[in-house]
Amino acid sequence: MAFYEQHIHPKPTTFISKYIFSFDHKVIGKQFLWYGILGLGLGGIMALMIRWALAFPGEAFPLIGQFMFPETGGVIPPDTYAMLFTMHGTIMIFYAITPILIGAFGNFCIPLMIGARDMAFPLMNMLSFHLAVLSAALLVISLFVPLGAAASGWTAYPTLSTLIGSPGTGQTFWAVAIFVLGISSTMGAINYITTVITLRAPGMGYFDMPLTVWGLWLTAILNAIFLPVLGAGGLLLVFDRVFGTQFFLAGAAATSGTGDPVLFQHVFWIFGHPEVYILILPAWGMVSDILSFFSRKPAFGAKATALSMTSITILSTLVYGHHMYTTQLSPLLTQTFMTLTMTISIPSAIFFANWLGTLWKGSIRFDTPMLFSLGVVFVFGLGGLTGLYLGTVTTDLYLHDTYFVVGHFHYTMAASVLFGSFAAIYFWMPKMFGKMLNETWGKIHFWLTMLGLNGVFFGMLFIGYAGMHRRLYDPFVYEFLQHLVPINTFITWSAILMGLTQIIFVVNFVHAVFWGKDETDPNPWKVGTLEWTIPSPAPNYNFDKIPVVKCGPHELGNPNLTTGRDFQYQTEELVEA
Amino acid sequence: MSRVATLDSAELEGRRLASSIAMTVVLVSFSMLFASLFLGYAYYRITSPVWPPMGMSKVDLYFPTLSTFAILLSSLSFVIFKTKYLGGGSAKKTLPWLGLTIFLGLGFMFTQFSLWADLSGKGFYASSGVFQSLVYAFTWIHAAHIVMAILALVWLVPTTLKNECTITEENKVNNIGKFWHFLGVIWLLMYFIIFVI
Ligand code: HEM
Ligand SMILES: [Cu+2]
């Protein structure tokens, strides 16, 4: 194939060239990891504040409330509430999950797993991270401008997001920050796509790539195609706000000569629906691999899994209308979008069945990465099922804009992707940092998170089904929602549990990175993909000698193996089972 | 520079391929940006019974037509530059064509500024209505790309003067050329869709 060998430059020596202006994909991956973990923390605190307001309306937020909202005596004010859910969504999606799964593990895993020394364009890779930092800076600034941060939801629908709905500069900063982040992610995507096509080690066909790489690669393709769409929407929004254009002002071209807010929804969701798959595809890929590694048997139907991920990628570009059933789309359109949405169930069912097939009769090892991967199977299953209710026009007319939607996308996106990220962190930790995370604490982390998380998100499905709308400051001013106070309180306590549990993870992680014992075994999980053939942490330029690939990534549990191992490395000649 | 000596032919081939794949992805991304804008245009146009809406008048074609000539000629001149450069032509032979490309690019920007001045002189502002917004937003965004592309063309001047064409230079010239032609094509689309019809 198009393989070529990159030549080796000397190791950087100064602190700056090593950690700040590094071209090394592994270092850039770690930079993104820290960046994303910070984002998780910030977004998480915001989530707790939102939950506090919903469970204990009118009570002061504990500890920091008095300092943040002195004028209300610590109670979260309504406009701040709107900023909180906006920034929570924005930060979690664009500044936490995206950098961890795509930025950190995309960078770290792709070259290592395909046997390359680095990305195809290391300089562009570094710039991509620097732009991401710039974008985060813009977003943080937006928190402190007069009239406060953006408050129109992560979807930034006009007219909430036009000058009429948000007169402050916070919304403008938001749009510019997202635009810059879009450029950063597009640069990353260009790199990933090219790297996978041109730098696979000799002998590695597309179906010899680990499914992790498949997921990341498909994600990169979607990113390169659809981020510019969001970019266009964001630009027009900025024009409306700064230069007085009329794209999204209320009214319609026909009657008043002005624009139409609904156009933004089209543009947003043409990007937005692929975006949700952008986030989930890497997690799917990783989970597919990890399930096989820890069941000690080949991934069931790996080729079918890869192909169904590909068809989901393609289909995901055609279903965005299911977010807009209530915007007076013509019934012909809503029916079409509904049918297309349901079509996605077919490939989804295929790879979901493949996951179960992988587990079937495996000799499962319940290490922490496996626990989190099994967690993904469970929560994604639930999330996917709730999607069917929303994808059906008739039921969605009732469920739209309720907490049911919030529960749905937290199960599919927040829960699955979060668990996928944790699985990846626990799994690749030894290769990244040369240290293991503590297993016992890892398991405690998993179970408590699982408990809290389901309390939160299942509760959301309930209250949504009972009719509670999302984004309301105090839903209990409505009589018909007052009986939901107890369940909201339960959700909040679950959220507090889940939030506090993450402290365990952070302590475990920081402790391992800085003070942990070195892991001497280069292959602690006993798997055969290329990154485990080299020492831990992965050395400068990864592979001294570029490996030659002779078999697929999931050759485990073959009874005919004579090496004394139950798996084979991808560099070994395939032993027939 | 002794770059050539340190690269084996597989790496040469690989870098050529990587560069062209990456550039293809770049162009797909930029196409999607402009496609979204055209989608917006179509959306407004389809929902409006008359176009331009509400008694707004069309834009005078004088300056847009001049822009079209400038950008078409610049693309042509770039092609000549590239052929001569990759054919091993000396700086003396290639530089004038690169210079002409840049000059025509600047000429394009000049006609754009004239267009904007002309329009606002006639009371045609971005805030007057959605048609005006479309005209301005399209031309602003396109012009911003042109400015970037002109800077990239200027960046080729020292490359040309170096009088040595390795894979790095070759990729650079090819990619910047693709981007320049791409902007020309986008302008043509804009010219017909927004100004003519
Ligand atoms: C199994 C197939 C899926 C179906 C049929 C489906 C369907 C839907 C529908 C119809 C909506 C709109 C609900 C409404 O606003 O009324 C929706 C919202 C959403 N879905 Fe899904 N979905 C699926 C999978 C996913 C996945 C895998 C993710 C993410 C990884 C995801 C993330 C979201 C998000 C973020 C929203 C709401 C965004 C918002 O309004 O703020 N969905 N889904
Ligand atoms: Cu969707």
mmCIF file of C-alpha atoms in Angstrom, chain A residues 2 4-5 7 121 186 190 193-194 197-198 224-226 228-229 232 235-236 239 243-247 253-260 262-263 266 270, chain B residues 7 10-11 14-15 17-19 21-22 25-26 28-29 32-33 36-37 39-40 43-44 47-49 53-54 56 126-127 129-130 133-134 137 140-141:
data_model
loop_
_atom_site.group_PDB
_atom_site.id
_atom_site.type_symbol
_atom_site.label_atom_id
_atom_site.label_comp_id
_atom_site.label_asym_id
_atom_site.label_seq_id
_atom_site.Cartn_x
_atom_site.Cartn_y
_atom_site.Cartn_z
ATOM 1 C CA ALA A 2 0.975 3.522 0.170
ATOM 2 C CA TYR A 4 6.255 5.082 3.716
ATOM 3 C CA GLU A 5 8.642 5.324 6.597
ATOM 4 C CA HIS A 7 12.589 9.462 9.377
ATOM 5 C CA PHE A 121 1.742 16.183 9.590
ATOM 6 C CA THR A 186 -10.674 20.007 11.155
ATOM 7 C CA ILE A 190 -7.087 16.067 8.006
ATOM 8 C CA ILE A 193 -7.475 10.705 7.635
ATOM 9 C CA THR A 194 -4.174 11.072 5.833
ATOM 10 C CA ILE A 197 -4.450 6.049 4.574
ATOM 11 C CA THR A 198 -0.730 6.492 4.072
ATOM 12 C CA ALA A 224 -13.778 17.090 8.082
ATOM 13 C CA ILE A 225 -17.078 17.126 6.253
ATOM 14 C CA PHE A 226 -19.451 18.556 8.832
ATOM 15 C CA PRO A 228 -17.371 23.455 8.273
ATOM 16 C CA VAL A 229 -21.162 23.404 8.222
ATOM 17 C CA ALA A 232 -20.768 28.492 8.317
ATOM 18 C CA LEU A 235 -20.046 32.785 10.963
ATOM 19 C CA LEU A 236 -23.489 33.911 9.856
ATOM 20 C CA PHE A 239 -22.313 38.488 11.128
ATOM 21 C CA PHE A 243 -22.321 43.467 11.226
ATOM 22 C CA GLY A 244 -26.079 43.664 11.352
ATOM 23 C CA THR A 245 -26.916 41.115 8.669
ATOM 24 C CA GLN A 246 -30.407 39.668 8.857
ATOM 25 C CA PHE A 247 -30.022 35.937 8.369
ATOM 26 C CA ALA A 253 -37.876 36.581 3.445
ATOM 27 C CA ALA A 254 -41.218 36.521 1.745
ATOM 28 C CA THR A 255 -43.066 38.915 3.978
ATOM 29 C CA SER A 256 -40.568 41.233 5.563
ATOM 30 C CA GLY A 257 -37.418 40.809 3.509
ATOM 31 C CA THR A 258 -35.609 39.555 6.611
ATOM 32 C CA GLY A 259 -34.236 36.169 7.443
ATOM 33 C CA ASP A 260 -35.538 33.089 9.170
ATOM 34 C CA VAL A 262 -35.279 28.116 11.426
ATOM 35 C CA LEU A 263 -32.500 28.118 8.832
ATOM 36 C CA HIS A 266 -31.209 23.203 9.664
ATOM 37 C CA ILE A 270 -26.911 19.033 9.473
ATOM 38 C CA LEU B 7 14.851 10.750 1.385
ATOM 39 C CA ALA B 10 9.263 5.463 -1.088
ATOM 40 C CA GLU B 11 9.195 8.390 1.294
ATOM 41 C CA GLY B 14 4.531 8.751 0.257
ATOM 42 C CA ARG B 15 4.830 12.418 0.966
ATOM 43 C CA LEU B 17 0.464 11.068 -1.829
ATOM 44 C CA ALA B 18 -0.060 12.260 1.743
ATOM 45 C CA SER B 19 0.026 15.832 0.592
ATOM 46 C CA ILE B 21 -4.858 13.334 0.111
ATOM 47 C CA ALA B 22 -4.667 16.020 2.758
ATOM 48 C CA VAL B 25 -9.727 16.726 2.452
ATOM 49 C CA VAL B 26 -9.025 20.426 2.885
ATOM 50 C CA VAL B 28 -13.830 19.019 0.779
ATOM 51 C CA SER B 29 -13.988 20.928 4.067
ATOM 52 C CA MET B 32 -18.828 22.183 2.734
ATOM 53 C CA LEU B 33 -18.420 25.662 4.189
ATOM 54 C CA SER B 36 -23.759 25.523 3.614
ATOM 55 C CA LEU B 37 -23.857 29.137 2.538
ATOM 56 C CA LEU B 39 -27.931 26.072 1.123
ATOM 57 C CA GLY B 40 -28.895 29.155 3.091
ATOM 58 C CA TYR B 43 -33.577 28.268 1.504
ATOM 59 C CA TYR B 44 -34.356 31.969 1.334
ATOM 60 C CA THR B 47 -39.342 30.461 0.387
ATOM 61 C CA SER B 48 -39.644 33.839 -1.272
ATOM 62 C CA PRO B 49 -42.207 34.283 -4.073
ATOM 63 C CA PRO B 53 -37.513 39.888 -2.080
ATOM 64 C CA MET B 54 -39.560 42.911 -1.119
ATOM 65 C CA MET B 56 -35.006 44.983 -3.519
ATOM 66 C CA ALA B 126 -25.776 44.375 4.910
ATOM 67 C CA SER B 127 -28.544 45.255 7.317
ATOM 68 C CA GLY B 129 -32.545 42.796 4.250
ATOM 69 C CA VAL B 130 -31.721 39.203 3.718
ATOM 70 C CA SER B 133 -26.999 40.113 3.848
ATOM 71 C CA LEU B 134 -26.421 37.242 1.444
ATOM 72 C CA ALA B 137 -21.733 37.573 3.643
ATOM 73 C CA TRP B 140 -16.818 38.782 2.701
ATOM 74 C CA ILE B 141 -16.216 35.137 3.383
#
